[in-house]
């Protein structure tokens, strides 16, 4: 029987907490940028201008057909060069910044699909009513369609955010240490990998499950 | 961008690989083999386990439903990478007989593959379970009642009436789940499995031709994607029932 | 006679199917015109062409001197002057009743929020719903929602009002409250184009009745003449079917 040794966990808690903050930081940035960019792409996909629509479709299809691991590797390759070219500084935390960029752009493609479905689920009658009152297309989108689309899509957007929260663990592949990375490194170093991995698993489970319960409550409230 | 494209050296794929396995092109294709191997075996496991759990969640017994729900929640709320590490590092230490076999009786490559299949299989099974459940539920209680009224056992009702239709309905979602499996297989690179994304990293490290490597691998993933989608359309067309278009009535 | 809405030789196709065939009519200022006909006759399509919600391939529509459908037309501006009421009310569910009335006033006509609110409340008073100003549309009955929708259109101080089957989606006991509002509007001198099956309304306040069938305006007569003796057989059949089912006051 394996002999569990939990002793290295208490000492590592400050570092694990710092790692969790990093996880939440990446998640937060990706959600915000992803939502904004995702909305733009969703609207472009529905645009009558075929070129804009095609570009948006390529974006979405492109990001959704390759593994997140590859996306992270790609941006870890590209971002440093781009930063050097644009800003000329190389003291920025490259790994973190490329993680921000990679996750934001990746998440945007998933959000774009959810938001597109949401926009399309608003009935044409609503669009007509808005236009009939003299609103421009832009006003109709901003004042009537998007508010309704987002209300409907909130459970799906939140669920996607929970998935993103879990996916941040993959920055392991570019050597960035967030919560999971810290847990692994600590366990590896102290020879207590088993305990740390179980601990990390438990923490993720509690946080994700808790968050998904909140989403379920919100869903029940919105559609009684 | 253009100067970059001009500077790419595509001949690298025809040069011999550092590990003597042939050209670098062969090197990448070997990675593709591992990716497909991992994906397909995981998918089979996921399909079987997922179907069982999905059916469990639609049965009348409360304990069975809770069991199914627990399974789904556990595998849905822990990141895939963490699950992989749990299978690769923790399971061999904790599980008595099998764990020892895993640690000693199997080559490292096999260890990686087995851990990968178990992880990806059980992870995906949770998602398949949800799709099977929603497929069965979309048929309504009437179908089940009609089957039972004819004298079929519950097992018979599921086998002959509910599942054949439910599976047809969820072909599109199952396809996208298989594609997710292929994408998720890249996670196995973290425990050293020589699948496609790992090969692309290795190629880059040894030749410094990062762009060529990544572009080639990205294209390969794209090709897999496109191929699976085409096959899926064929399956959808062949199994389509009149009155059920695009996955719903 | 000042022409408010002028429809000249308008034809429209959906692909190969011709949904409007050389429609011609004029509606003068202050006139109330009822458009009736079987389903699929194109009446909803025609009325939607008047404010540019639908496009047309051939012909011309002029509203208050502005041609609808030319590339240069400022459609939002035109639409802000012509009110439209829809079969399914189409109140904005995420806004309270009072906000439904003020949003276009503020965003399209650029009225101040105090002015918009006063106007909104006074209109709600006119349709008898001032007490419900703070509620959401989902909290109101169908008849109440439609009255709010009429008030919403009136808040823009339109020169003409278009009604697309305003009572077709209402339960019978709520039709009267909406028709009463429309009658009051007509008596106040509003130019109205009303697509409806409610012949009682037509008999009471219409000046003219148009009968459409298969995309054509088959009849265009003063109310009294239409009801006494429709010129065409199609109109006669339609009228007898409608009237025999008690669809009138």
XYZ file of C-alpha atoms in Angstrom:
722
model
C 0.000 0.000 0.000
C 1.356 3.406 -0.975
C 2.317 5.549 1.966
C 0.879 9.022 1.539
C 3.072 11.875 2.623
C 1.147 15.128 2.622
C 3.800 17.060 4.472
C 5.119 19.076 1.578
C 1.778 20.679 0.864
C 1.435 23.147 3.760
C 4.848 24.664 3.069
C 4.074 25.018 -0.594
C 0.734 26.752 -0.083
C 1.992 30.315 -0.649
C 3.493 29.264 -3.970
C 0.424 27.297 -4.913
C -1.689 30.336 -4.133
C 0.557 32.513 -6.314
C 0.153 29.932 -9.035
C -3.624 30.027 -8.670
C -3.550 33.796 -9.007
C -1.585 33.375 -12.195
C -4.160 30.842 -13.421
C -6.966 33.267 -12.664
C -5.039 36.075 -14.311
C -4.714 34.182 -17.570
C -8.334 33.048 -17.377
C -9.547 36.582 -16.725
C -7.619 38.184 -19.568
C -8.678 35.490 -21.996
C -12.351 35.801 -21.026
C -12.463 39.563 -21.437
C -10.502 39.776 -24.665
C -12.174 36.617 -25.929
C -15.659 38.039 -25.366
C -14.942 41.331 -27.072
C -13.106 39.800 -29.997
C -15.577 36.922 -30.162
C -18.502 39.338 -30.468
C -16.780 41.193 -33.288
C -16.042 37.960 -35.121
C -19.567 36.678 -34.609
C -20.994 39.867 -36.118
C -18.517 39.659 -38.993
C -19.535 36.081 -39.696
C -23.131 37.201 -40.026
C -22.200 40.173 -42.183
C -23.585 40.454 -45.682
C -20.120 41.373 -46.952
C -18.827 38.008 -48.115
C -15.186 38.905 -47.663
C -15.604 39.878 -44.015
C -17.721 36.816 -43.425
C -15.119 34.585 -45.056
C -12.293 36.041 -42.980
C -14.257 35.475 -39.795
C -15.118 31.916 -40.813
C -11.465 31.173 -41.561
C -10.488 32.508 -38.186
C -12.996 30.357 -36.347
C -12.358 27.203 -38.381
C -8.619 27.671 -38.138
C -8.435 27.933 -34.380
C -10.956 25.198 -33.819
C -9.187 22.622 -35.951
C -5.865 22.518 -34.148
C -5.012 21.435 -30.603
C -4.645 24.107 -27.938
C -1.147 22.721 -27.355
C -0.181 23.711 -30.905
C -1.738 27.158 -30.489
C 0.324 27.716 -27.350
C 3.492 26.531 -29.079
C 2.791 28.722 -32.099
C 2.357 31.884 -30.099
C 5.322 31.088 -27.914
C 7.272 31.040 -31.179
C 5.685 34.070 -32.787
C 5.055 36.458 -29.924
C 8.659 37.127 -28.856
C 9.586 38.083 -32.414
C 6.528 40.270 -32.769
C 7.179 42.001 -29.492
C 10.732 42.719 -30.445
C 9.544 44.170 -33.699
C 6.709 46.226 -32.294
C 8.012 47.406 -28.960
C 11.670 46.639 -29.128
C 11.812 45.421 -25.565
C 12.757 41.924 -24.544
C 12.277 42.232 -20.810
C 8.570 41.463 -20.928
C 7.630 38.116 -19.453
C 7.493 36.320 -22.773
C 5.832 33.152 -21.602
C 3.073 34.934 -19.776
C 2.442 37.378 -22.570
C 2.342 34.729 -25.257
C -0.028 32.753 -23.030
C -2.295 35.814 -22.823
C -2.291 36.203 -26.585
C -2.722 32.510 -27.325
C -5.598 31.956 -24.922
C -7.377 35.181 -25.860
C -7.355 34.449 -29.563
C -8.201 30.776 -29.028
C -11.056 31.520 -26.677
C -12.392 34.190 -29.018
C -13.001 31.569 -31.689
C -15.092 29.458 -29.317
C -16.969 32.443 -27.970
C -17.631 33.607 -31.513
C -19.595 30.451 -32.247
C -21.629 30.673 -29.062
C -22.397 34.350 -29.658
C -23.241 33.765 -33.296
C -25.778 31.147 -32.314
C -27.141 33.558 -29.742
C -27.551 36.369 -32.242
C -29.258 34.061 -34.692
C -31.638 32.865 -32.016
C -33.130 36.349 -31.666
C -36.210 36.352 -33.870
C -36.305 38.288 -37.114
C -39.387 40.035 -35.831
C -37.290 41.783 -33.207
C -34.906 42.982 -35.905
C -37.826 44.254 -37.964
C -39.364 46.042 -35.012
C -36.091 47.776 -34.265
C -35.561 48.808 -37.877
C -39.182 49.874 -38.231
C -38.634 52.385 -35.440
C -35.896 53.979 -37.511
C -32.864 52.400 -35.882
C -29.834 51.803 -38.047
C -28.488 48.255 -38.340
C -25.802 49.101 -35.835
C -28.269 50.518 -33.339
C -30.526 47.510 -33.731
C -27.586 45.179 -33.066
C -26.353 47.160 -30.079
C -29.656 48.021 -28.405
C -31.938 45.125 -29.249
C -30.163 42.034 -30.586
C -26.983 41.762 -28.518
C -28.671 42.347 -25.145
C -31.092 39.543 -25.873
C -28.461 37.265 -27.395
C -26.167 37.603 -24.414
C -28.883 36.953 -21.864
C -29.590 33.665 -23.573
C -25.964 32.727 -23.987
C -24.743 33.425 -20.482
C -24.874 29.782 -19.294
C -22.922 28.621 -22.339
C -20.426 31.477 -22.057
C -19.865 30.703 -18.392
C -19.450 26.987 -19.078
C -16.876 27.817 -21.732
C -15.106 30.010 -19.185
C -14.894 27.073 -16.780
C -13.368 24.974 -19.548
C -10.881 27.780 -20.174
C -9.999 27.842 -16.493
C -9.109 24.166 -16.721
C -7.256 24.585 -20.008
C -4.830 27.096 -18.531
C -3.011 24.131 -17.022
C -1.634 23.521 -20.506
C 0.787 26.435 -20.252
C 2.923 23.690 -18.790
C 4.034 23.018 -22.368
C 5.649 26.418 -22.701
C 7.220 26.215 -19.292
C 4.995 28.737 -17.573
C 4.187 27.919 -13.960
C 0.632 28.567 -12.893
C -1.223 26.550 -10.248
C -0.747 23.161 -11.876
C 2.842 23.878 -12.851
C 3.697 24.861 -9.288
C 2.012 21.739 -7.921
C 3.912 19.510 -10.322
C 7.258 21.177 -9.721
C 6.804 21.038 -5.956
C 5.847 17.363 -6.019
C 8.679 16.535 -8.373
C 11.226 18.328 -6.269
C 10.048 16.892 -2.955
C 9.357 13.386 -4.205
C 5.690 13.794 -3.282
C 4.336 14.010 -6.796
C 1.444 11.655 -6.048
C 0.164 13.762 -3.183
C 0.549 17.056 -4.999
C -1.206 15.763 -8.095
C -4.102 14.462 -6.027
C -4.237 17.799 -4.243
C -4.244 19.720 -7.521
C -6.960 17.471 -8.897
C -9.092 18.031 -5.827
C -8.681 21.802 -5.967
C -9.604 21.965 -9.635
C -12.576 19.733 -9.020
C -13.920 21.812 -6.160
C -13.514 25.088 -8.046
C -14.901 23.858 -11.378
C -17.748 21.912 -9.856
C -18.633 24.850 -7.639
C -18.630 27.210 -10.564
C -20.776 24.879 -12.664
C -23.294 24.653 -9.811
C -23.503 28.438 -9.796
C -24.153 28.356 -13.534
C -26.908 25.833 -13.006
C -28.559 28.019 -10.401
C -28.371 31.014 -12.742
C -29.903 28.962 -15.525
C -32.765 27.867 -13.310
C -33.441 31.452 -12.295
C -33.422 32.768 -15.847
C -35.883 30.222 -17.171
C -38.306 29.224 -14.422
C 5.495 37.865 -43.798
C 6.578 37.388 -47.381
C 10.264 37.528 -46.617
C 9.603 34.940 -43.946
C 7.909 32.615 -46.407
C 10.790 32.998 -48.801
C 13.255 32.104 -46.116
C 11.551 28.852 -45.181
C 13.512 25.813 -46.107
C 11.153 23.008 -46.982
C 13.947 20.635 -47.908
C 14.414 19.946 -44.223
C 11.734 17.313 -44.470
C 13.881 15.257 -46.769
C 16.954 15.340 -44.623
C 17.659 12.396 -42.333
C 16.276 12.651 -38.819
C 18.528 12.821 -35.776
C 17.254 9.514 -34.461
C 17.989 7.639 -37.643
C 14.373 6.805 -38.308
C 14.420 8.084 -41.868
C 13.755 11.564 -43.193
C 12.153 14.227 -41.074
C 9.032 13.700 -43.059
C 8.976 10.109 -41.833
C 9.667 11.488 -38.394
C 6.521 13.574 -38.474
C 4.451 10.811 -39.997
C 5.531 8.495 -37.204
C 4.088 11.099 -34.894
C 0.897 11.070 -36.912
C 0.707 7.307 -36.407
C 0.910 7.658 -32.644
C -1.692 10.424 -32.723
C -4.130 8.290 -34.677
C -3.410 5.201 -32.582
C -4.045 7.096 -29.384
C -7.133 8.829 -30.743
C -8.814 5.762 -32.133
C -8.254 3.498 -29.139
C -9.326 6.266 -26.773
C -12.418 6.823 -28.862
C -13.405 3.178 -28.703
C -13.028 3.185 -24.929
C -14.894 6.486 -24.717
C -17.730 5.237 -26.871
C -18.273 2.062 -24.873
C -17.954 3.609 -21.426
C -19.801 6.743 -22.494
C -22.724 4.757 -23.834
C -23.003 2.789 -20.607
C -22.861 5.888 -18.433
C -25.225 7.756 -20.717
C -27.764 4.959 -20.543
C -27.319 4.777 -16.775
C -28.339 8.396 -16.536
C -31.613 7.715 -18.300
C -32.702 4.759 -16.184
C -35.370 5.003 -13.584
C -33.281 3.936 -10.608
C -32.104 6.944 -8.637
C -28.865 5.361 -7.453
C -27.869 4.477 -10.994
C -28.587 7.991 -12.171
C -26.514 9.470 -9.373
C -23.697 7.071 -10.204
C -23.721 8.206 -13.790
C -23.909 11.873 -12.813
C -20.998 11.468 -10.409
C -18.869 9.929 -13.137
C -19.603 12.787 -15.492
C -18.959 15.482 -12.914
C -15.630 14.016 -11.809
C -14.234 13.725 -15.308
C -15.610 17.054 -16.425
C -14.267 19.158 -13.596
C -10.619 18.161 -13.593
C -8.369 19.478 -16.382
C -7.320 16.936 -18.978
C -3.626 17.494 -18.266
C -4.134 16.854 -14.571
C -6.085 13.685 -15.353
C -3.262 12.516 -17.590
C -0.679 13.057 -14.903
C -2.920 11.268 -12.399
C -3.092 8.229 -14.678
C 0.621 8.303 -15.495
C 2.115 9.147 -12.110
C -0.472 8.382 -9.445
C -2.391 5.334 -10.655
C 0.718 3.080 -10.918
C 1.642 3.972 -7.334
C -1.745 3.484 -5.778
C -3.392 0.610 -7.609
C -1.965 -2.683 -6.292
C -1.509 -5.354 -8.970
C -2.027 -3.394 -12.174
C 0.079 -0.525 -10.937
C 3.124 -2.693 -10.467
C 2.619 -4.279 -13.872
C 2.409 -0.821 -15.392
C 5.611 0.306 -13.743
C 7.686 -2.743 -14.484
C 6.118 -4.995 -17.070
C 5.706 -2.480 -19.873
C 8.026 -0.405 -22.068
C 8.095 3.370 -21.513
C 6.413 4.027 -24.841
C 3.651 1.621 -23.927
C 3.289 3.262 -20.542
C 2.734 6.567 -22.245
C 0.258 5.083 -24.677
C -1.719 3.199 -22.041
C -1.895 6.202 -19.752
C -2.925 8.302 -22.724
C -5.666 5.901 -23.800
C -7.067 5.512 -20.298
C -6.996 9.242 -19.654
C -8.421 10.359 -22.985
C -10.873 7.473 -23.055
C -12.451 8.082 -19.662
C -12.355 11.865 -20.122
C -14.133 11.728 -23.461
C -16.529 9.087 -22.152
C -18.004 11.706 -19.826
C -18.823 13.914 -22.789
C -20.119 11.039 -24.887
C -22.308 10.060 -21.953
C -23.948 13.462 -21.966
C -24.602 13.272 -25.671
C -26.041 9.767 -25.479
C -28.227 10.878 -22.595
C -29.548 13.875 -24.459
C -30.078 11.772 -27.561
C -32.160 9.239 -25.651
C -34.087 11.933 -23.795
C -34.946 13.717 -27.020
C -36.992 10.672 -28.028
C -39.466 11.260 -25.234
C -41.003 8.804 -22.836
C -43.448 7.508 -25.413
C -40.960 5.380 -27.303
C -39.844 3.578 -24.167
C -43.439 3.024 -23.103
C -44.379 1.636 -26.506
C -41.483 -0.798 -26.434
C -42.294 -2.031 -22.943
C -45.956 -2.369 -23.831
C -44.985 -4.764 -26.600
C -43.424 -6.994 -23.999
C -39.767 -6.184 -24.585
C -37.413 -6.220 -21.634
C -35.840 -2.903 -20.687
C -32.566 -4.088 -22.182
C -34.398 -4.967 -25.378
C -36.094 -1.592 -25.509
C -32.758 0.174 -25.304
C -31.011 -2.115 -27.741
C -33.736 -2.328 -30.401
C -35.629 0.934 -30.132
C -33.958 3.741 -28.218
C -30.261 3.430 -28.977
C -30.516 2.876 -32.754
C -32.387 6.140 -33.133
C -30.476 8.039 -30.461
C -27.129 7.197 -32.035
C -28.288 8.379 -35.442
C -29.439 11.656 -33.965
C -26.123 12.340 -32.270
C -23.798 11.416 -35.178
C -22.835 15.095 -35.701
C -22.008 15.657 -32.041
C -20.146 12.353 -31.829
C -18.077 13.420 -34.834
C -17.110 16.658 -33.210
C -16.279 14.703 -30.064
C -13.941 12.439 -32.029
C -12.270 15.513 -33.491
C -11.863 16.843 -29.973
C -10.208 13.557 -29.052
C -7.702 13.971 -31.859
C -6.940 17.494 -30.704
C -6.727 16.446 -27.077
C -4.270 13.698 -27.976
C -1.637 16.418 -28.129
C -1.686 16.541 -24.345
C 0.086 13.185 -24.296
C 3.203 14.964 -25.503
C 3.700 16.135 -21.930
C 4.423 12.613 -20.745
C 6.694 11.978 -23.670
C 4.467 10.177 -26.140
C 5.927 10.720 -29.603
C 2.702 11.987 -31.127
C 2.409 14.728 -33.700
C 2.794 17.837 -31.567
C 5.757 16.381 -29.726
C 7.447 15.421 -32.981
C 6.982 18.955 -34.243
C 8.644 20.312 -31.116
C 11.505 17.837 -31.427
C 11.996 18.704 -35.065
C 12.167 22.356 -34.177
C 14.619 21.778 -31.351
C 16.983 19.733 -33.457
C 16.932 21.694 -36.673
C 15.796 25.144 -35.550
C 13.357 25.056 -38.458
C 10.450 25.879 -36.208
C 8.178 27.514 -38.754
C 8.396 24.723 -41.278
C 7.755 22.173 -38.576
C 4.768 23.920 -37.072
C 3.215 24.725 -40.420
C 3.510 21.127 -41.562
C 1.986 19.790 -38.370
C -0.783 22.382 -38.360
C -1.636 21.320 -41.893
C -1.644 17.674 -40.860
C -4.099 18.386 -38.068
C -6.198 20.310 -40.575
C -6.144 17.372 -42.959
C -7.264 14.984 -40.224
C -10.056 17.398 -39.412
C -11.241 17.656 -42.987
C -11.048 13.898 -43.559
C -13.054 13.094 -40.462
C -15.685 15.667 -41.410
C -16.085 14.111 -44.848
C -16.395 10.609 -43.416
C -18.903 11.919 -40.917
C -21.070 13.470 -43.641
C -21.139 10.106 -45.376
C -22.141 8.342 -42.174
C -24.844 10.925 -41.559
C -26.240 10.480 -45.019
C -26.179 6.694 -44.881
C -27.824 6.450 -41.486
C -30.333 9.263 -41.907
C -33.916 8.508 -40.972
C -36.717 10.317 -42.805
C -38.120 13.029 -40.603
C -34.901 13.511 -38.649
C -32.799 16.051 -40.514
C -29.639 17.493 -39.080
C -29.944 15.786 -35.756
C -33.444 16.844 -34.795
C -36.953 16.055 -35.873
C -55.784 64.840 -52.069
C -52.300 64.721 -50.644
C -50.736 61.386 -51.404
C -49.016 59.883 -48.416
C -48.163 56.424 -49.698
C -47.906 55.720 -53.389
C -47.324 52.201 -54.705
C -46.695 51.992 -58.448
C -46.279 48.792 -60.460
C -44.487 46.983 -57.684
C -43.348 43.423 -58.363
C -41.245 41.155 -56.207
C -39.764 37.696 -56.640
C -38.435 35.184 -54.127
C -36.147 33.285 -56.477
C -38.459 32.021 -59.218
C -41.636 32.603 -57.282
C -43.357 35.942 -57.923
C -44.856 37.113 -54.686
C -46.037 40.571 -55.793
C -47.430 41.223 -59.256
C -47.633 44.821 -60.490
C -49.279 46.254 -57.391
C -50.724 49.717 -57.723
C -52.463 51.901 -55.195
C -52.379 55.251 -53.465
C -53.175 56.156 -49.911
C -54.027 59.766 -49.221
C -53.326 61.680 -46.070
C -55.859 60.783 -43.431
C -57.118 57.760 -45.329
C -57.616 54.405 -43.668
C -57.040 51.533 -46.068
C -57.661 47.907 -45.132
C -55.847 45.188 -47.051
C -57.402 41.741 -46.895
C -57.026 38.440 -48.683
C -56.185 34.769 -48.185
C -52.850 33.691 -46.653
C -49.982 33.782 -49.045
C -51.566 36.559 -51.075
C -48.619 38.840 -50.429
C -50.318 41.376 -48.199
C -47.701 41.216 -45.433
C -44.948 41.405 -47.997
C -46.484 44.446 -49.617
C -46.848 46.340 -46.389
C -43.268 45.496 -45.433
C -42.111 46.978 -48.744
C -43.625 50.307 -47.788
C -41.058 50.906 -45.054
C -38.271 49.040 -46.736
C -38.217 45.977 -44.511
C -38.650 44.020 -47.722
C -37.060 44.949 -51.021
C -38.753 44.835 -54.413
C -37.340 44.385 -57.872
C -39.722 46.367 -60.078
C -41.746 49.508 -59.496
C -41.717 52.441 -57.158
C -42.967 53.241 -53.692
C -43.081 56.846 -52.529
C -43.822 57.747 -48.917
C -44.361 61.417 -48.122
C -42.395 62.395 -51.184
C -39.472 60.073 -50.427
C -38.847 57.148 -52.701
C -38.357 53.881 -50.893
C -35.861 51.484 -52.355
C -33.398 53.730 -54.135
C -29.796 53.400 -53.080
C -29.693 56.931 -51.755
C -32.731 56.644 -49.527
C -32.061 57.203 -45.856
C -34.143 54.259 -44.686
C -33.752 54.737 -40.930
C -34.943 58.313 -41.295
C -37.937 57.266 -43.369
C -38.802 54.469 -40.969
C -38.729 56.839 -38.054
C -41.583 58.718 -39.688
C -43.709 55.660 -40.440
C -44.931 53.558 -37.554
C -45.335 49.803 -37.803
C -47.240 47.367 -35.625
C -46.471 43.642 -35.954
C -48.549 40.506 -35.662
C -46.407 39.189 -32.823
C -46.136 42.568 -31.079
C -42.312 42.399 -30.997
C -41.865 44.413 -27.857
C -38.262 44.321 -26.677
C -38.313 41.753 -23.848
C -35.187 43.024 -22.117
C -36.651 46.522 -21.664
C -39.488 47.672 -19.450
C -42.670 48.919 -21.073
C -41.729 52.556 -20.633
C -38.235 51.904 -21.977
C -39.732 50.244 -25.041
C -41.411 53.565 -25.744
C -38.450 55.793 -24.989
C -35.572 53.920 -26.564
C -36.249 54.919 -30.170
C -37.237 58.435 -29.179
C -33.873 58.914 -27.524
C -31.635 56.998 -29.894
C -33.268 57.776 -33.226
C -35.001 61.128 -32.718
C -32.417 62.210 -30.160
C -35.008 63.525 -27.728
C -33.988 64.233 -24.187
C -34.824 61.486 -21.732
C -37.267 63.644 -19.746
C -39.171 64.639 -22.866
C -39.221 61.061 -24.105
C -40.536 59.788 -20.780
C -43.332 62.360 -20.664
C -44.428 61.503 -24.152
C -44.294 57.805 -23.349
C -46.431 58.161 -20.232
C -48.999 60.282 -21.987
C -49.323 57.743 -24.802
C -49.600 54.884 -22.319
C -52.377 56.887 -20.716
C -54.159 57.109 -24.065
C -54.078 53.355 -24.561
C -55.061 52.788 -20.934
C -51.838 51.175 -19.729
C -50.065 53.897 -17.746
C -50.131 51.707 -14.625
C -47.961 49.094 -16.346
C -45.125 51.404 -17.330
C -42.611 49.733 -15.016
C -43.376 46.165 -16.018
C -41.645 43.923 -18.500
C -43.522 42.863 -21.651
C -43.659 39.236 -20.501
C -45.814 40.331 -17.575
C -48.549 41.682 -19.855
C -51.277 39.906 -21.759
C -51.207 39.758 -25.540
C -53.768 42.499 -25.919
C -51.879 44.736 -23.515
C -48.612 44.093 -25.323
C -50.112 45.037 -28.645
C -51.506 48.262 -27.241
C -48.054 49.069 -25.911
C -46.650 48.281 -29.362
C -49.066 50.772 -30.904
C -48.038 53.378 -28.350
C -44.374 52.628 -29.098
C -44.952 53.384 -32.771
C -46.959 56.523 -31.957
C -44.182 57.838 -29.725
C -42.227 58.627 -32.875
C -44.965 61.060 -34.054
C -45.406 59.186 -37.313
C -47.119 60.610 -40.397
C -48.578 57.198 -41.207
C -49.084 53.880 -39.448
C -48.707 50.399 -40.922
C -50.418 47.448 -39.252
C -49.428 43.878 -40.200
C -52.235 41.615 -38.946
C -52.269 43.281 -35.534
C -54.921 41.023 -34.008
C -54.181 37.680 -35.677
C -52.073 36.425 -32.774
C -54.517 37.464 -30.073
C -57.023 35.423 -28.150
C -60.550 36.442 -29.192
C -61.404 38.252 -25.958
C -58.452 40.609 -26.392
C -59.081 41.628 -29.989
C -61.609 44.309 -29.090
C -59.286 46.296 -26.825
C -56.739 46.585 -29.631
C -59.312 47.427 -32.303
C -60.743 50.134 -30.058
C -57.349 51.822 -29.952
C -57.040 51.550 -33.718
C -60.500 53.004 -34.232
C -59.648 55.976 -32.028
C -56.501 56.507 -34.032
C -58.407 56.434 -37.306
C -60.978 58.883 -36.025
C -58.182 61.225 -35.018
C -57.146 61.421 -38.657
C -54.100 59.157 -38.838
C -53.156 57.760 -42.241
C -53.370 54.001 -41.806
C -52.654 50.931 -43.910
C -53.997 47.873 -42.141
C -53.530 44.253 -43.160
C -56.246 42.348 -41.325
C -59.077 39.805 -41.393
C -61.189 41.912 -39.063
C -63.960 42.998 -41.395
C -65.870 44.658 -38.595
C -63.027 47.103 -38.183
C -63.007 47.662 -41.909
C -66.701 48.333 -41.959
C -66.397 50.803 -39.117
C -63.476 53.035 -40.003
C -61.959 52.048 -43.339
C -62.228 54.456 -46.234
C -61.173 51.889 -48.801
C -60.678 48.153 -48.908
C -58.024 46.383 -50.983
C -58.375 42.686 -51.726
C -55.218 40.811 -52.629
C -54.920 37.339 -54.054
C -51.815 35.548 -55.309
C -49.716 38.699 -55.277
C -52.117 40.969 -57.089
C -54.331 43.755 -55.863
C -57.519 42.352 -57.259
C -59.915 44.892 -55.825
C -59.537 48.471 -54.688
C -62.845 50.002 -53.722
C -64.470 52.392 -51.298
C -65.662 50.442 -48.255
C -69.351 50.595 -48.939
C -69.002 49.320 -52.478
C -66.688 46.517 -51.479
C -69.013 45.119 -48.886
C -72.170 45.538 -50.938
C -70.897 43.973 -54.107
C -67.283 42.995 -54.660
C -66.459 43.100 -58.337
C -64.571 39.828 -58.654
C -65.597 36.310 -57.832
C -62.452 35.634 -55.787
C -63.277 38.534 -53.515
C -66.859 37.411 -53.184
C -65.797 33.907 -52.121
C -63.291 35.284 -49.656
C -65.785 37.672 -48.150
C -68.468 35.046 -47.749
C -66.010 32.667 -46.024
C -64.777 35.357 -43.658
C -68.160 36.739 -42.795
C -69.774 33.346 -42.283
C -67.246 32.530 -39.550
C -68.330 35.465 -37.471
C -65.073 37.350 -37.864
C -66.729 40.728 -37.521
C -68.241 43.021 -34.903
